[in-house]
Coordinates of C-alpha atoms and ligand atoms in Angstrom, one line a residue:
M1 CA 131.0 82.9 77.7
G2 CA 127.9 83.3 79.8
A3 CA 125.9 81.0 82.0
A4 CA 122.9 79.6 80.1
G5 CA 120.6 79.4 83.1
T6 CA 117.1 80.8 83.0
V7 CA 116.0 82.5 86.2
D8 CA 112.6 81.3 87.4
E9 CA 110.9 84.5 88.7
A10 CA 108.5 82.3 90.7
K11 CA 111.3 81.3 93.0
P12 CA 111.8 83.4 96.1
Q13 CA 115.2 85.1 96.4
S14 CA 115.8 83.0 99.5
Y15 CA 116.2 80.0 97.1
Y16 CA 119.2 81.6 95.5
D17 CA 120.5 83.0 98.7
D18 CA 120.5 79.5 100.3
I19 CA 122.5 78.1 97.4
K20 CA 125.0 81.0 97.5
Q21 CA 125.4 80.2 101.2
K22 CA 126.2 76.6 100.3
F23 CA 128.7 77.8 97.7
A24 CA 130.4 79.9 100.4
E25 CA 130.6 77.0 102.8
A26 CA 132.1 74.7 100.2
R27 CA 134.7 77.4 99.4
D28 CA 135.5 78.0 103.1
L29 CA 135.9 74.3 103.8
R30 CA 138.5 74.1 101.0
L31 CA 140.4 77.2 102.0
R32 CA 140.7 75.8 105.6
Y33 CA 142.2 72.5 104.2
R34 CA 144.8 74.3 102.1
P35 CA 145.8 77.6 103.7
E36 CA 149.1 77.3 101.9
G37 CA 147.5 78.5 98.6
T38 CA 149.5 78.1 95.5
S39 CA 152.5 76.6 97.4
Q40 CA 150.5 73.4 98.0
Y41 CA 151.9 72.5 94.5
T42 CA 155.3 72.0 93.2
S43 CA 156.6 72.3 89.7
E44 CA 160.2 71.9 90.7
L45 CA 160.3 68.4 89.3
T46 CA 163.9 67.5 90.3
G47 CA 165.4 64.8 92.5
A48 CA 162.8 62.1 93.3
L49 CA 160.2 64.0 91.2
A50 CA 162.4 64.5 88.1
R51 CA 160.9 61.5 86.4
Y52 CA 157.5 63.3 86.2
A53 CA 159.0 65.9 83.8
I54 CA 160.7 63.5 81.4
D55 CA 159.4 63.6 77.8
P56 CA 158.1 60.1 77.2
Y57 CA 157.4 60.8 73.5
A58 CA 161.0 61.4 72.5
A59 CA 163.7 58.8 72.4
D60 CA 167.0 60.2 73.7
A61 CA 167.5 63.6 72.1
P62 CA 169.8 63.3 69.1
A63 CA 173.3 64.5 69.7
R64 CA 174.2 67.8 68.0
D65 CA 177.0 70.4 68.1
P66 CA 176.2 73.6 70.0
I67 CA 174.8 76.3 67.8
K68 CA 176.5 79.7 67.7
D69 CA 174.8 81.8 65.1
E70 CA 172.4 84.7 64.7
V71 CA 168.7 84.7 63.6
E72 CA 166.3 87.6 63.2
V73 CA 163.5 86.2 65.3
L74 CA 163.8 83.6 67.9
F75 CA 160.8 82.0 69.6
I76 CA 161.1 80.4 73.1
G77 CA 158.6 77.6 72.7
G78 CA 157.0 76.0 69.6
G79 CA 153.2 75.9 70.4
F80 CA 150.4 77.9 68.9
S81 CA 151.8 81.2 70.1
A82 CA 155.0 80.7 68.0
L83 CA 153.2 79.1 65.0
L84 CA 150.6 81.8 64.6
T85 CA 153.1 84.7 65.0
A86 CA 155.7 83.1 62.8
A87 CA 153.0 82.7 60.0
R88 CA 152.3 86.4 60.2
L89 CA 156.0 87.2 60.2
R90 CA 156.5 85.1 57.1
E91 CA 153.6 86.9 55.4
R92 CA 155.6 90.1 56.1
G93 CA 158.8 88.8 54.6
V94 CA 160.8 87.7 57.6
E95 CA 163.0 84.8 56.6
S96 CA 165.2 84.1 59.5
I97 CA 162.9 82.5 62.2
R98 CA 164.0 80.0 64.8
I99 CA 161.8 78.0 67.2
V100 CA 163.7 76.7 70.3
E101 CA 161.6 74.1 72.0
R102 CA 162.0 71.8 75.0
G103 CA 159.9 69.1 73.4
G104 CA 160.7 67.0 70.4
D105 CA 158.4 68.8 68.0
V106 CA 156.2 71.8 67.6
G107 CA 152.7 71.7 69.1
G108 CA 153.2 72.8 72.7
T109 CA 150.2 71.7 74.8
W110 CA 149.2 69.3 72.0
Y111 CA 152.7 67.8 71.9
W112 CA 152.7 67.1 75.6
N113 CA 149.1 66.3 76.4
R114 CA 148.5 63.0 74.7
Y115 CA 146.4 61.4 77.4
P116 CA 143.6 59.2 76.1
G117 CA 140.6 61.4 75.1
A118 CA 142.6 64.6 74.9
A119 CA 140.5 67.0 72.8
C120 CA 139.6 70.7 72.8
D121 CA 136.4 72.1 74.3
V122 CA 136.3 75.1 71.9
P123 CA 134.6 74.4 68.5
S124 CA 137.4 73.5 66.1
Y125 CA 136.2 76.2 63.6
D126 CA 137.2 78.8 66.2
Y127 CA 140.1 77.0 68.0
L128 CA 142.2 75.8 65.2
P129 CA 144.1 78.8 63.9
L130 CA 145.0 79.8 60.3
L131 CA 142.2 77.6 58.8
D132 CA 141.7 80.2 56.0
E133 CA 145.4 80.3 55.2
M134 CA 145.7 76.5 55.4
G135 CA 142.6 75.8 53.3
V136 CA 141.3 73.4 56.0
F137 CA 137.8 72.6 57.2
P138 CA 137.9 70.5 60.4
P139 CA 135.9 67.3 60.1
R140 CA 134.1 67.6 63.4
L141 CA 132.8 70.3 65.7
Y142 CA 135.4 69.4 68.3
A143 CA 139.0 68.5 67.3
K144 CA 140.8 65.7 69.1
G145 CA 144.4 66.0 70.4
P146 CA 146.1 64.1 67.5
E147 CA 144.3 66.2 64.9
I148 CA 145.3 69.4 66.6
F149 CA 148.9 68.3 66.9
A150 CA 148.9 67.4 63.2
H151 CA 147.6 70.8 62.4
C152 CA 150.4 72.4 64.3
Q153 CA 152.9 70.3 62.3
A154 CA 151.2 71.3 59.1
I155 CA 151.5 75.0 60.0
A156 CA 155.2 74.5 60.7
R157 CA 155.7 72.7 57.3
R158 CA 153.6 75.3 55.4
Y159 CA 155.6 78.2 56.8
S160 CA 158.9 76.4 56.7
L161 CA 159.4 76.6 60.4
Y162 CA 161.2 73.4 60.8
D163 CA 164.2 74.7 58.8
L164 CA 165.9 76.5 61.7
A165 CA 163.9 74.9 64.6
V166 CA 165.8 73.3 67.5
F167 CA 164.1 70.7 69.6
H168 CA 165.0 69.0 72.9
T169 CA 166.5 72.3 73.9
T170 CA 165.7 74.5 76.9
I171 CA 166.7 78.1 77.1
L172 CA 168.5 79.0 80.3
E173 CA 169.4 82.7 79.8
T174 CA 168.2 85.5 77.5
T175 CA 170.3 88.6 77.9
W176 CA 170.1 91.9 76.1
D177 CA 173.5 93.1 74.7
K178 CA 173.3 96.9 74.6
A179 CA 176.3 97.3 72.4
S180 CA 175.1 95.0 69.5
K181 CA 171.4 95.6 70.3
R182 CA 170.9 91.9 70.1
W183 CA 169.6 89.2 72.5
K184 CA 172.2 86.6 73.6
I185 CA 170.6 83.2 74.3
K186 CA 172.2 80.3 76.2
T187 CA 170.6 76.8 76.3
D188 CA 171.1 73.5 78.1
R189 CA 172.7 72.2 75.0
G190 CA 175.6 74.6 75.1
D191 CA 174.2 76.9 72.4
E192 CA 175.1 80.5 72.3
M193 CA 172.6 82.0 69.9
T194 CA 172.0 85.6 69.0
A195 CA 168.7 87.0 67.9
K196 CA 167.4 90.5 67.0
F197 CA 163.9 89.8 68.3
V198 CA 162.9 87.3 71.0
I199 CA 159.3 86.1 71.5
C200 CA 158.5 84.3 74.7
A201 CA 155.9 81.8 73.4
N202 CA 156.4 79.2 76.2
G203 CA 152.7 78.8 77.0
T204 CA 150.2 79.6 79.7
L205 CA 149.9 76.2 81.3
S206 CA 153.1 74.4 80.2
K207 CA 154.9 73.4 83.4
P208 CA 153.3 70.3 85.0
K209 CA 152.7 70.6 88.7
L210 CA 152.2 68.0 91.5
S211 CA 150.2 68.4 94.7
K212 CA 152.8 68.1 97.5
I213 CA 151.5 64.9 99.2
A214 CA 153.2 63.4 102.2
G215 CA 154.9 60.1 101.2
M216 CA 154.4 60.4 97.4
E217 CA 158.0 59.5 96.7
T218 CA 157.5 56.2 98.6
F219 CA 154.9 54.8 96.2
Q220 CA 156.1 51.6 94.7
G221 CA 153.7 51.3 91.8
H222 CA 154.0 53.1 88.5
S223 CA 153.0 56.8 88.3
F224 CA 153.1 59.7 85.8
H225 CA 151.4 63.1 85.2
T226 CA 148.7 63.4 82.6
S227 CA 150.9 65.5 80.3
R228 CA 153.6 62.8 80.3
W229 CA 151.4 59.8 79.5
D230 CA 153.4 56.5 79.5
Y231 CA 151.9 54.5 76.7
D232 CA 154.7 51.9 77.0
Y233 CA 153.1 51.1 80.3
T234 CA 149.4 51.4 79.5
G235 CA 149.5 50.2 75.8
E236 CA 148.4 52.5 72.9
D237 CA 144.7 51.5 73.5
L238 CA 145.2 51.1 77.3
E239 CA 145.0 47.4 76.7
N240 CA 147.7 46.7 79.3
L241 CA 145.4 48.1 82.0
S242 CA 142.9 45.2 81.9
D243 CA 144.6 43.5 84.9
K244 CA 145.6 46.7 86.6
V245 CA 144.3 48.7 89.5
V246 CA 144.5 52.4 88.5
G247 CA 144.0 55.6 90.5
I248 CA 143.8 59.2 89.3
I249 CA 144.2 62.2 91.5
G250 CA 142.3 65.2 90.3
T251 CA 139.1 65.8 88.4
G252 CA 139.9 68.9 86.3
A253 CA 139.5 69.1 82.5
S254 CA 142.4 66.7 81.8
A255 CA 141.1 64.0 84.2
V256 CA 137.5 64.4 83.0
Q257 CA 138.6 63.4 79.5
A258 CA 140.9 60.5 80.5
I259 CA 138.6 59.0 83.2
S260 CA 136.0 57.5 80.8
R261 CA 138.7 55.8 78.8
L262 CA 140.4 54.5 82.0
G263 CA 137.1 53.3 83.3
K264 CA 136.6 51.1 80.2
A265 CA 140.2 49.8 80.2
A266 CA 141.2 49.2 83.8
K267 CA 140.4 46.3 86.0
Q268 CA 139.5 48.8 88.7
L269 CA 139.6 52.6 88.7
Y270 CA 139.6 54.9 91.7
V271 CA 139.1 58.6 91.1
F272 CA 140.3 60.7 94.0
Q273 CA 138.2 63.9 93.9
R274 CA 138.8 67.1 95.9
T275 CA 136.4 69.4 94.0
P276 CA 134.1 68.2 91.2
S277 CA 134.1 69.8 87.7
G278 CA 130.9 71.0 86.3
I279 CA 130.1 68.7 83.3
D280 CA 127.9 70.1 80.5
I281 CA 126.7 68.5 77.3
R282 CA 129.3 68.1 74.5
G283 CA 127.2 67.1 71.6
D284 CA 130.1 66.6 69.2
R285 CA 129.0 66.1 65.5
P286 CA 130.6 65.8 62.0
T287 CA 130.9 69.0 60.0
D288 CA 128.0 69.5 57.7
P289 CA 129.3 69.5 54.1
E290 CA 126.5 72.0 53.1
W291 CA 127.8 74.4 55.7
I292 CA 131.2 74.1 54.2
E293 CA 129.8 74.9 50.8
R294 CA 128.2 78.1 52.2
Q295 CA 131.4 79.5 53.7
P296 CA 132.9 82.4 51.8
P297 CA 136.7 82.8 51.3
G298 CA 138.2 84.1 54.6
W299 CA 135.3 82.5 56.5
Q300 CA 137.3 82.0 59.7
A301 CA 138.5 85.6 59.9
L302 CA 134.8 86.7 59.4
R303 CA 133.7 84.3 62.1
R304 CA 136.3 85.6 64.5
E305 CA 135.3 89.2 63.8
R306 CA 131.6 88.2 64.6
N307 CA 132.7 86.5 67.8
L308 CA 134.7 89.6 68.8
R309 CA 131.8 92.0 68.4
G310 CA 129.0 89.7 69.5
R311 CA 125.4 90.2 68.4
A312 CA 124.3 93.7 67.7
P313 CA 122.7 95.0 71.0
N314 CA 118.9 95.6 71.1
P315 CA 118.8 99.4 71.9
E316 CA 115.5 99.1 73.8
K317 CA 116.9 96.3 76.0
Q318 CA 120.1 98.1 76.4
A319 CA 118.4 101.3 77.7
E320 CA 116.2 99.2 80.1
Y321 CA 119.3 97.4 81.4
A322 CA 121.2 100.6 81.8
A323 CA 118.5 101.9 84.2
V324 CA 118.9 98.9 86.5
S325 CA 121.1 99.5 89.6
R326 CA 124.5 97.8 89.9
E327 CA 123.3 95.6 92.9
E328 CA 120.2 94.4 90.9
K329 CA 122.4 93.6 87.9
I330 CA 124.7 91.5 90.1
R331 CA 121.7 89.8 91.7
R332 CA 120.2 88.9 88.3
Q333 CA 123.6 87.6 87.0
E334 CA 124.1 85.5 90.1
N335 CA 120.6 84.0 90.0
D336 CA 121.1 83.2 86.3
N337 CA 124.5 81.6 87.1
I338 CA 122.9 79.5 89.9
E339 CA 120.2 78.2 87.6
H340 CA 122.9 77.1 85.2
M341 CA 124.7 75.2 88.0
M342 CA 121.5 73.6 89.2
R343 CA 120.9 72.4 85.6
I344 CA 124.4 70.8 85.8
H345 CA 123.3 69.2 89.1
R346 CA 120.1 67.8 87.5
R347 CA 122.1 66.3 84.7
I348 CA 124.2 64.4 87.2
E349 CA 121.1 63.1 89.0
E350 CA 119.7 61.9 85.7
I351 CA 122.8 60.0 84.6
V352 CA 124.5 58.7 87.8
T353 CA 122.5 56.0 89.4
D354 CA 124.1 55.8 92.8
K355 CA 122.7 58.7 94.8
A356 CA 125.7 59.2 97.1
T357 CA 128.0 59.3 94.1
A358 CA 125.7 61.6 92.2
D359 CA 125.7 64.0 95.2
A360 CA 129.4 63.9 95.5
L361 CA 129.8 64.8 91.8
K362 CA 127.8 68.0 92.2
P363 CA 129.8 71.2 91.9
W364 CA 128.9 73.8 94.6
Y365 CA 130.3 77.0 93.1
M366 CA 129.3 79.6 90.6
F367 CA 129.7 79.0 86.9
M368 CA 133.3 79.9 85.7
C369 CA 134.8 79.7 89.2
K370 CA 136.4 76.6 87.7
R371 CA 137.0 75.6 84.1
P372 CA 133.7 74.2 82.8
C373 CA 133.9 70.8 81.1
F374 CA 131.9 69.4 78.2
D375 CA 131.7 65.6 78.1
D376 CA 129.1 63.0 77.5
D377 CA 131.1 59.9 78.7
Y378 CA 132.4 61.1 82.0
L379 CA 129.3 60.9 84.2
P380 CA 128.1 57.4 82.9
T381 CA 131.5 56.1 83.8
Y382 CA 130.5 56.2 87.5
N383 CA 127.8 53.6 86.8
R384 CA 130.4 51.0 85.9
P385 CA 131.0 48.4 88.6
N386 CA 134.8 48.8 88.3
V387 CA 134.8 52.5 88.9
R388 CA 134.7 54.1 92.4
L389 CA 134.7 57.8 93.2
V390 CA 136.7 58.5 96.3
D391 CA 135.3 61.8 97.3
T392 CA 137.6 63.5 99.7
K393 CA 135.0 66.2 100.5
G394 CA 137.3 69.1 99.7
K395 CA 140.3 67.8 101.7
G396 CA 142.2 66.0 98.8
I397 CA 144.6 63.2 99.1
T398 CA 147.2 64.2 101.8
E399 CA 149.0 60.9 102.2
I400 CA 150.5 58.3 99.9
G401 CA 152.1 55.1 101.1
P402 CA 154.2 52.5 99.3
Q403 CA 150.9 50.8 98.2
G404 CA 148.9 53.9 97.2
P405 CA 146.9 56.8 98.4
V406 CA 145.4 56.8 101.9
F407 CA 142.2 58.6 102.8
E408 CA 140.4 58.4 106.1
G409 CA 142.5 55.5 107.2
E410 CA 141.8 53.5 104.0
T411 CA 144.7 52.6 101.8
F412 CA 144.0 52.2 98.1
P413 CA 146.6 49.7 96.7
L414 CA 147.3 50.6 93.1
D415 CA 149.4 49.4 90.2
L416 CA 149.2 52.8 88.5
L417 CA 148.8 56.3 90.0
I418 CA 148.1 59.1 87.6
Y419 CA 148.5 62.8 88.7
A420 CA 145.9 65.0 86.9
T421 CA 146.9 67.9 89.1
G422 CA 147.4 70.6 86.5
F423 CA 150.0 73.1 85.5
E424 CA 151.8 76.2 86.7
V425 CA 149.8 79.2 85.5
Q426 CA 151.2 81.9 83.1
K427 CA 154.8 81.7 84.1
T428 CA 155.4 82.7 80.5
G429 CA 158.5 84.7 80.0
I430 CA 159.4 84.6 83.6
Y431 CA 161.4 81.5 84.1
N432 CA 164.2 81.9 81.5
Q433 CA 166.4 84.4 83.3
I434 CA 165.6 87.3 81.0
R435 CA 167.9 90.2 81.6
G436 CA 167.1 93.5 79.8
A437 CA 168.9 96.8 79.1
T438 CA 169.6 97.6 82.7
G439 CA 170.8 94.0 83.5
K440 CA 167.8 93.5 85.7
E441 CA 166.1 90.1 85.6
I442 CA 162.5 90.4 84.6
N443 CA 161.3 89.0 87.9
E444 CA 163.1 91.8 89.7
T445 CA 161.5 94.3 87.4
Y446 CA 158.1 92.9 88.4
A447 CA 158.9 92.7 92.1
D448 CA 156.5 95.5 92.9
G449 CA 153.9 94.4 90.4
M450 CA 153.8 93.4 86.8
R451 CA 154.5 96.2 84.3
T452 CA 153.6 95.7 80.6
L453 CA 151.8 97.1 77.7
F454 CA 149.1 94.5 76.7
G455 CA 151.0 91.8 78.6
I456 CA 153.5 91.9 75.7
H457 CA 156.0 94.7 76.1
T458 CA 158.0 95.8 79.1
H459 CA 160.1 98.9 79.2
G460 CA 163.8 98.1 79.3
Y461 CA 163.4 94.9 77.4
P462 CA 163.7 96.0 73.8
N463 CA 162.7 93.7 71.0
L464 CA 161.2 91.3 73.5
F465 CA 157.6 90.2 73.2
V466 CA 155.7 88.0 75.7
M467 CA 152.7 86.0 74.7
G468 CA 150.0 84.5 76.8
G469 CA 151.1 86.1 80.0
Y470 CA 149.3 88.3 82.6
Q471 CA 148.0 91.8 81.8
A472 CA 146.6 90.4 78.6
S473 CA 142.9 89.6 78.0
F474 CA 141.5 86.2 78.9
Q475 CA 139.7 84.2 76.2
F476 CA 138.0 80.8 76.6
N477 CA 139.2 80.4 73.0
L478 CA 142.9 81.0 73.7
T479 CA 144.1 80.8 70.1
F480 CA 142.0 83.9 69.2
M481 CA 143.8 85.9 71.9
L482 CA 147.1 84.5 70.8
Q483 CA 146.3 85.4 67.2
C484 CA 145.5 88.9 68.2
Q485 CA 148.8 89.2 70.0
G486 CA 150.7 87.5 67.2
D487 CA 149.3 90.0 64.6
H488 CA 150.3 92.8 66.8
I489 CA 153.9 91.5 67.4
A490 CA 154.4 90.8 63.7
E491 CA 153.3 94.3 62.9
C492 CA 155.6 95.9 65.5
I493 CA 158.5 93.9 64.0
K494 CA 157.6 94.9 60.5
M495 CA 157.5 98.6 61.5
T496 CA 160.9 98.3 63.2
R497 CA 162.4 96.7 60.2
D498 CA 160.7 99.0 57.7
G499 CA 161.9 102.0 59.6
G500 CA 165.5 100.8 59.4
H501 CA 165.6 100.5 63.3
E502 CA 167.6 98.1 65.4
A503 CA 165.4 98.2 68.5
V504 CA 161.9 99.0 69.7
D505 CA 161.0 99.6 73.3
V506 CA 157.7 100.6 74.8
K507 CA 157.7 104.1 76.4
P508 CA 157.4 104.1 80.2
E509 CA 154.3 106.4 80.1
T510 CA 152.5 104.0 77.7
E511 CA 153.4 101.1 79.9
E512 CA 152.1 103.0 83.0
W513 CA 148.8 103.8 81.1
W514 CA 148.3 100.1 80.6
V515 CA 149.1 99.1 84.2
Q516 CA 146.5 101.6 85.3
E517 CA 144.0 100.2 82.8
V518 CA 144.6 96.7 84.2
I519 CA 144.2 97.9 87.8
A520 CA 141.0 99.9 87.0
H521 CA 139.3 96.8 85.5
R522 CA 140.3 94.3 88.2
G523 CA 138.8 93.8 91.6
K524 CA 135.5 95.5 90.6
T525 CA 133.6 92.6 92.0
S526 CA 134.2 90.2 94.9
R527 CA 134.0 87.3 92.5
N528 CA 137.6 86.1 92.9
A529 CA 137.2 86.0 96.7
D530 CA 133.8 84.3 96.4
C531 CA 134.9 81.5 94.3
T532 CA 136.0 78.1 95.5
P533 CA 139.9 77.9 95.3
G534 CA 141.5 76.8 92.0
Y535 CA 144.0 78.3 89.6
Y536 CA 141.5 80.8 88.3
N537 CA 141.6 82.7 91.6
F538 CA 145.2 81.9 92.6
E539 CA 144.0 79.2 95.0
G540 CA 142.3 81.9 97.1
E541 CA 145.5 83.9 97.7
F542 CA 145.6 87.6 97.7
N543 CA 147.2 89.0 94.6
R544 CA 148.0 92.5 93.5
R545 CA 145.4 93.9 91.1
Q546 CA 148.0 94.4 88.3
D547 CA 149.3 90.8 88.5
G548 CA 146.4 89.2 86.7
T549 CA 144.5 89.3 83.4
Y550 CA 143.1 92.5 81.9
N551 CA 139.4 92.4 82.6
G552 CA 138.2 95.2 80.4
G553 CA 136.9 92.8 77.8
F554 CA 138.5 91.2 74.7
A555 CA 137.0 93.6 72.2
Q556 CA 138.4 96.5 74.2
Y557 CA 141.8 94.9 74.4
Y558 CA 141.7 94.3 70.7
D559 CA 140.7 97.9 70.0
H560 CA 143.3 99.3 72.3
M561 CA 145.9 97.4 70.4
Q562 CA 144.7 98.6 67.0
S563 CA 144.7 102.2 68.2
I564 CA 148.3 102.0 69.6
R565 CA 149.5 100.3 66.4
G566 CA 148.1 103.3 64.5
K567 CA 150.4 105.6 66.4
L568 CA 153.4 103.4 67.1
A569 CA 155.9 106.3 67.2
D570 CA 153.9 108.0 70.0
H571 CA 154.2 105.0 72.2
F572 CA 157.5 103.3 71.4
L573 CA 161.1 104.3 71.4
F574 CA 163.0 103.3 68.2
E575 CA 166.8 103.1 68.0
Ligands
NDP601 P1 143.5 71.6 86.9 O1 144.4 72.5 87.6 O2 142.3 72.1 86.3 O3 143.0 70.4 87.8 C1 143.8 69.8 88.8 C2 143.0 68.9 89.7 O4 143.7 68.3 90.6 C3 141.8 69.6 90.4 O5 140.7 68.8 90.2 C4 142.3 69.7 91.8 O6 141.3 69.8 92.8 C5 143.0 68.3 91.9 N1 143.9 68.1 93.0 C6 145.1 68.8 93.3 N2 145.6 68.3 94.3 C7 144.9 67.3 94.8 C8 144.9 66.4 95.9 N3 145.9 66.4 96.8 N4 143.9 65.5 96.0 C9 142.9 65.4 95.1 N5 142.8 66.2 94.1 C10 143.8 67.2 93.9 O7 144.4 70.8 85.8 P2 143.9 70.1 84.4 O8 145.2 69.5 83.8 O9 142.8 69.2 84.6 O10 143.5 71.3 83.5 C11 144.3 72.4 83.4 C12 143.7 73.3 82.3 O11 144.1 72.9 81.0 C13 142.2 73.4 82.2 O12 141.6 74.3 83.1 C14 142.0 73.9 80.8 O13 142.2 75.3 80.7 C15 143.1 73.2 80.0 N6 142.5 71.9 79.5 C16 141.6 72.0 78.5 C17 141.0 70.9 78.0 C18 139.9 71.0 77.0 O14 139.8 71.9 76.2 N7 139.0 70.1 77.0 C19 141.3 69.6 78.5 C20 142.3 69.6 79.5 C21 142.9 70.7 80.0 P3 140.7 71.2 93.2 O15 139.8 71.6 92.1 O16 140.1 71.0 94.5 O17 141.9 72.2 93.2

């Protein structure tokens, strides 16, 4: 995804340099306010904070006896990672598949995130997986949360994934038993399950986190996190908020979608902003029936293939670009990026009538330093008389009293406080006490840096596959990446079964090759350090090169996977 700015050659370079300087100042200001980096947040939602983790969508979990049985494939988590991979396993004849899920249904992100306005920013034709297989054409360019959740449920039904699924259940321990070559799984429901293959499909942004704010537990109004929306309190259409004063902390992608709805519904809305999001045009539209008519069978797979390879390069332009120095390439990219961000600024000026509010809503950082947002209702919300932006100028809310948040000596008394403060990032596979062949917990194995092949396999953890973790490629369209991983995992399992093997483990030298690939492609630019803090750059913290995403490009990630799969015996140990 590139910036769509157009560099104006008539502008002197000093114009761009001055803006870059402002970007750096905005970043430095924020880093000074929160030197504690990622530890400014907590996802240990226990004690006084335990209520922020409670599932509001499930009545008390139904009682059931502990399960003590064996399945062939067990998924930790029931979101898209599990659904996509399970579909591929079914196609390969795997019958015994169990999803173990903390929530009350499949769907993952789309089970939890039911805040008003929840929708996906990636076109539905690309984001919704298995459209060819399901025979579905999404009705609009962008799919809304309930439609995506229903699609997840439809996949689970179509591939009979509800049969063995277990909900309201959290896995506590996953231990490899060398003698039986099976994984032993313990849960918070007293289960002792056995599985031949385990797939960690517990999501990239699945654990809600809260900003650690002094006095937050003293707040006497109602409060919840965006991913645990309390419709009993707000009403299904937010109708209960008409006499309520509401505050929301955070202005990331979740908040941006909820705020316009809250603005319409609440008596008064305060938005507590630390760093603005960049808001681009959404332009949602119904799917053109004639376009549907034109699509050949397998249209989504073809579309994904096109997206993977991009447009065929123009050889003349390629040669011209190759001759340009690295510095000049970076300069051009940055100028282009700045033009894009200035277009975002102009859009704010055109829509938001109060100048001070418009200025406060302007993001001062490069495109993609933070998750870009696409919304046509968010900015006009600030023209409403009942909506006030409380811009904390990079500092954030640092104090909450019994009545509400406090900023610069002003208390904002609230009936309802909503935390739109995001999620733990990519802790996939790391927080379920996974012990491999040597008895080592996987965090210990990663103590000196992550070690994987494709972010999926780690030597010493046979028959274990991790999805959506680090050392994998990053894709704005996450489901494409997950589908690519799911196809790979299903194929590895098939080859293990077809070969009559009990276990498959990546060879250490192949794992080492991939670790070096990840290292080689990270840290080539100073971009992470240049960006304003956020979860994309570990809140400005230093991190080892290998403890992040693979930056060699998605097509290359995909091709590497294909080529390793072609020679599985060279890269894996089978038992
Ligand atoms: P984010 O982590 O993106 O946002 C958290 C927000 O909380 C930031 O604005 C952050 O400010 C703010 N914040 C944290 N602490 C404080 C504080 N003390 N005072 C004031 N503000 C504070 O979480 P989201 O849930 O919004 O989004 C997470 C991700 O989920 C997205 O990036 C996206 O990948 C995905 N998503 C996708 C959607 C889509 O497709 N449309 C919709 C929703 C989510 P600061 O920026 O300064 O850190």
